[in-house]
Amino acid sequence: MDVMAKTSTTTQGLRTAIERSGYYPALVAEAVEAAVGGEPIRSYLVHQETTFDANEVRRHVTVLVLTGTRFIVSHTDEQAADDTSPTPYATTSTESVKLDRISSVVVSRVVANPESYTPGTLPREVVLTIGWGAVSRIDLEPAACGDPNCEADHGYTGSSTADDLSLRVSEAGDGPETVREALAFAQSLSEATADPTR
């Protein structure tokens, strides 16, 4: 298959995945396609999530796209009518990040019965965390020394973690195919960020 045909197939696959999510597909597809432009798509992941907020059910979709030079993330949220709008509305945002800005791709896998794990078995849950320096989380706690009777002030200790995007998919909530797709996307992104020719 030539590159042009493969790109067309990947673009159509992304549009089909967005439509399959059933979450304002015309709105989501338009925002994602505008961000991608004419660049060929290497890989993508569409994740639709439903959350419960007090007495309301809210839906949210995240679309991740990998091109030859960029990582694109799109979020679409729906909102109930409020003081700013008499009718329900949706907010869509896209961010385009150059691949050389991505500092970390963390894949956390949760597996059942690890003592009998067989290579290739699908994890029951995957958390994909991607950092590119836009958002960092700082966790601080009081520092202490090894003396249990010490009452001196040792200041604080902590860590700074890049936490621009964290996406969780599970076999129970999203289905095994979505877990597989999340792992495939994570592998493509990891390979792209390690590629010295990009």
Tab-separated table of C-alpha atoms in Angstrom:
chain	number	residue	atom	x	y	z
A	1	MET	CA	0.000	0.000	0.000
A	2	ASP	CA	1.487	3.383	-0.928
A	3	VAL	CA	1.806	6.264	1.568
A	4	MET	CA	-1.071	8.250	0.028
A	5	ALA	CA	-3.490	5.319	0.288
A	6	LYS	CA	-2.346	4.508	3.844
A	7	THR	CA	-2.811	8.142	4.919
A	8	SER	CA	-6.300	8.210	3.441
A	9	THR	CA	-7.168	4.966	5.250
A	10	THR	CA	-5.815	6.295	8.565
A	11	THR	CA	-7.714	9.580	8.178
A	12	GLN	CA	-10.929	7.678	7.403
A	13	GLY	CA	-10.275	5.360	10.367
A	14	LEU	CA	-9.976	8.378	12.666
A	15	ARG	CA	-13.233	9.848	11.360
A	16	THR	CA	-14.973	6.474	11.793
A	17	ALA	CA	-13.683	6.194	15.387
A	18	ILE	CA	-14.958	9.705	16.160
A	19	GLU	CA	-18.366	8.853	14.677
A	20	ARG	CA	-18.465	5.551	16.582
A	21	SER	CA	-17.936	7.419	19.873
A	22	GLY	CA	-21.297	9.073	19.181
A	23	TYR	CA	-20.228	12.265	20.907
A	24	TYR	CA	-20.990	15.275	18.687
A	25	PRO	CA	-19.034	13.670	15.836
A	26	ALA	CA	-19.338	16.562	13.364
A	27	LEU	CA	-18.038	19.060	15.939
A	28	VAL	CA	-15.205	16.832	17.169
A	29	ALA	CA	-14.109	15.782	13.653
A	30	GLU	CA	-14.032	19.367	12.401
A	31	ALA	CA	-11.856	20.529	15.320
A	32	VAL	CA	-9.442	17.598	14.984
A	33	GLU	CA	-9.190	17.838	11.199
A	34	ALA	CA	-8.494	21.583	11.409
A	35	ALA	CA	-5.664	20.939	13.892
A	36	VAL	CA	-4.175	18.111	11.800
A	37	GLY	CA	-4.372	20.097	8.552
A	38	GLY	CA	-2.951	18.224	5.593
A	39	GLU	CA	-0.346	16.328	7.612
A	40	PRO	CA	-0.468	12.515	7.351
A	41	ILE	CA	-1.750	10.720	10.461
A	42	ARG	CA	0.488	8.006	11.928
A	43	SER	CA	-1.705	6.912	14.826
A	44	TYR	CA	-4.750	8.020	16.815
A	45	LEU	CA	-6.838	7.223	19.868
A	46	VAL	CA	-10.428	8.283	20.563
A	47	HIS	CA	-11.640	7.957	24.157
A	48	GLN	CA	-15.170	8.849	25.229
A	49	GLU	CA	-15.797	9.084	28.966
A	50	THR	CA	-18.965	9.585	30.999
A	51	THR	CA	-18.721	11.105	34.474
A	52	PHE	CA	-21.257	11.818	37.175
A	53	ASP	CA	-21.212	15.285	38.734
A	54	ALA	CA	-23.728	15.716	41.577
A	55	ASN	CA	-27.081	15.141	39.832
A	56	GLU	CA	-25.734	15.505	36.302
A	57	VAL	CA	-24.266	13.062	33.808
A	58	ARG	CA	-21.490	14.647	31.767
A	59	ARG	CA	-19.757	13.296	28.721
A	60	HIS	CA	-16.258	14.074	27.533
A	61	VAL	CA	-14.223	12.919	24.556
A	62	THR	CA	-10.463	13.053	24.110
A	63	VAL	CA	-8.882	12.532	20.705
A	64	LEU	CA	-5.125	11.982	20.451
A	65	VAL	CA	-3.440	12.155	17.052
A	66	LEU	CA	0.171	11.508	16.106
A	67	THR	CA	1.536	12.959	12.879
A	68	GLY	CA	5.093	12.936	11.567
A	69	THR	CA	5.979	16.119	13.460
A	70	ARG	CA	3.281	16.741	16.063
A	71	PHE	CA	1.179	15.300	18.857
A	72	ILE	CA	-2.346	16.739	18.790
A	73	VAL	CA	-4.755	16.493	21.697
A	74	SER	CA	-8.398	17.511	21.463
A	75	HIS	CA	-10.893	17.690	24.321
A	76	THR	CA	-14.628	18.215	23.937
A	77	ASP	CA	-16.898	18.680	26.960
A	78	GLU	CA	-20.612	19.268	27.178
A	79	GLN	CA	-22.071	21.745	29.628
A	80	ALA	CA	-25.589	22.232	30.943
A	81	ALA	CA	-27.383	25.541	30.474
A	82	ASP	CA	-26.015	28.175	32.850
A	83	ASP	CA	-25.767	31.926	33.362
A	84	THR	CA	-23.770	32.329	30.156
A	85	SER	CA	-26.027	30.225	27.924
A	86	PRO	CA	-29.757	29.446	28.133
A	87	THR	CA	-29.189	26.156	26.265
A	88	PRO	CA	-26.731	23.301	26.760
A	89	TYR	CA	-23.422	23.786	24.930
A	90	ALA	CA	-20.127	22.082	24.169
A	91	THR	CA	-16.566	23.344	24.400
A	92	THR	CA	-13.866	21.966	22.115
A	93	SER	CA	-10.165	22.718	22.444
A	94	THR	CA	-7.164	21.418	20.535
A	95	GLU	CA	-3.484	21.644	21.332
A	96	SER	CA	-0.683	20.912	18.915
A	97	VAL	CA	2.676	19.934	20.429
A	98	LYS	CA	5.901	19.454	18.467
A	99	LEU	CA	7.243	15.958	19.040
A	100	ASP	CA	10.589	17.239	20.289
A	101	ARG	CA	8.789	18.984	23.177
A	102	ILE	CA	7.419	15.735	24.594
A	103	SER	CA	9.530	14.940	27.625
A	104	SER	CA	7.852	11.756	28.853
A	105	VAL	CA	5.445	9.029	27.830
A	106	VAL	CA	4.433	6.907	30.817
A	107	VAL	CA	2.377	3.751	30.371
A	108	SER	CA	1.062	2.142	33.570
A	109	ARG	CA	-0.471	-1.312	33.167
A	110	VAL	CA	-2.678	-3.062	35.697
A	111	VAL	CA	-2.720	-6.847	35.326
A	112	ALA	CA	-4.670	-9.447	37.274
A	113	ASN	CA	-2.915	-12.463	38.776
A	114	PRO	CA	0.635	-11.311	37.992
A	115	GLU	CA	2.103	-14.593	39.232
A	116	SER	CA	0.558	-16.367	36.236
A	117	TYR	CA	0.985	-13.546	33.701
A	118	THR	CA	1.536	-14.672	30.125
A	119	PRO	CA	3.300	-12.238	27.760
A	120	GLY	CA	0.820	-10.707	25.354
A	121	THR	CA	-2.090	-10.849	27.806
A	122	LEU	CA	-4.104	-7.646	27.716
A	123	PRO	CA	-3.897	-5.549	30.910
A	124	ARG	CA	-7.218	-4.905	32.603
A	125	GLU	CA	-6.356	-1.201	32.799
A	126	VAL	CA	-3.917	1.203	31.138
A	127	VAL	CA	-3.043	4.741	32.231
A	128	LEU	CA	-1.229	6.820	29.627
A	129	THR	CA	0.483	9.958	30.963
A	130	ILE	CA	2.185	12.342	28.535
A	131	GLY	CA	4.279	15.323	29.570
A	132	TRP	CA	5.500	18.218	27.449
A	133	GLY	CA	6.049	20.903	30.064
A	134	ALA	CA	2.814	22.857	29.831
A	135	VAL	CA	1.527	21.610	33.205
A	136	SER	CA	3.576	20.382	36.164
A	137	ARG	CA	2.375	19.071	39.502
A	138	ILE	CA	4.400	19.724	42.642
A	139	ASP	CA	3.866	17.435	45.636
A	140	LEU	CA	5.345	18.758	48.897
A	141	GLU	CA	5.521	17.280	52.369
A	142	PRO	CA	7.375	18.211	55.556
A	143	ALA	CA	10.933	16.879	55.526
A	144	ALA	CA	12.145	14.778	58.458
A	145	CYS	CA	15.353	13.227	59.669
A	146	GLY	CA	15.988	9.717	60.973
A	147	ASP	CA	15.775	10.756	64.641
A	148	PRO	CA	12.244	10.079	65.961
A	149	ASN	CA	12.791	12.550	68.829
A	150	CYS	CA	13.982	15.416	66.612
A	151	GLU	CA	11.746	18.479	66.727
A	152	ALA	CA	13.758	20.669	64.345
A	153	ASP	CA	12.179	22.198	61.262
A	154	HIS	CA	13.750	20.437	58.271
A	155	GLY	CA	11.784	22.399	55.659
A	156	TYR	CA	9.967	20.597	52.896
A	157	THR	CA	10.747	17.884	50.420
A	158	GLY	CA	8.853	17.016	47.307
A	159	SER	CA	8.801	16.213	43.658
A	160	SER	CA	7.774	17.900	40.444
A	161	THR	CA	5.989	15.779	37.863
A	162	ALA	CA	5.055	16.638	34.283
A	163	ASP	CA	1.332	16.011	34.136
A	164	ASP	CA	0.003	17.544	30.937
A	165	LEU	CA	-2.283	14.660	30.005
A	166	SER	CA	-3.381	11.535	31.815
A	167	LEU	CA	-5.816	9.143	30.170
A	168	ARG	CA	-7.171	5.969	31.790
A	169	VAL	CA	-8.828	3.152	29.870
A	170	SER	CA	-10.049	-0.124	31.316
A	171	GLU	CA	-11.250	-3.395	29.906
A	172	ALA	CA	-14.365	-3.316	32.109
A	173	GLY	CA	-15.352	0.275	31.316
A	174	ASP	CA	-14.111	0.796	27.761
A	175	GLY	CA	-13.721	-2.693	26.352
A	176	PRO	CA	-10.651	-4.707	25.389
A	177	GLU	CA	-10.348	-3.068	21.948
A	178	THR	CA	-9.924	0.393	23.505
A	179	VAL	CA	-7.219	-0.954	25.841
A	180	ARG	CA	-5.461	-2.453	22.806
A	181	GLU	CA	-5.758	0.849	20.917
A	182	ALA	CA	-4.357	2.807	23.890
A	183	LEU	CA	-1.313	0.512	24.057
A	184	ALA	CA	-0.760	0.781	20.299
A	185	PHE	CA	-0.992	4.581	20.411
A	186	ALA	CA	1.396	4.755	23.373
A	187	GLN	CA	3.912	2.580	21.531
A	188	SER	CA	3.664	4.733	18.380
A	189	LEU	CA	4.149	7.911	20.401
A	190	SER	CA	7.102	6.458	22.351
A	191	GLU	CA	8.764	5.368	19.106
A	192	ALA	CA	8.146	8.770	17.499
A	193	THR	CA	9.680	10.676	20.409
A	194	ALA	CA	12.749	8.423	20.292
A	195	ASP	CA	13.165	8.765	16.512
A	196	PRO	CA	16.288	10.893	15.839
A	197	THR	CA	15.143	11.641	12.262
A	198	ARG	CA	11.957	13.468	13.230
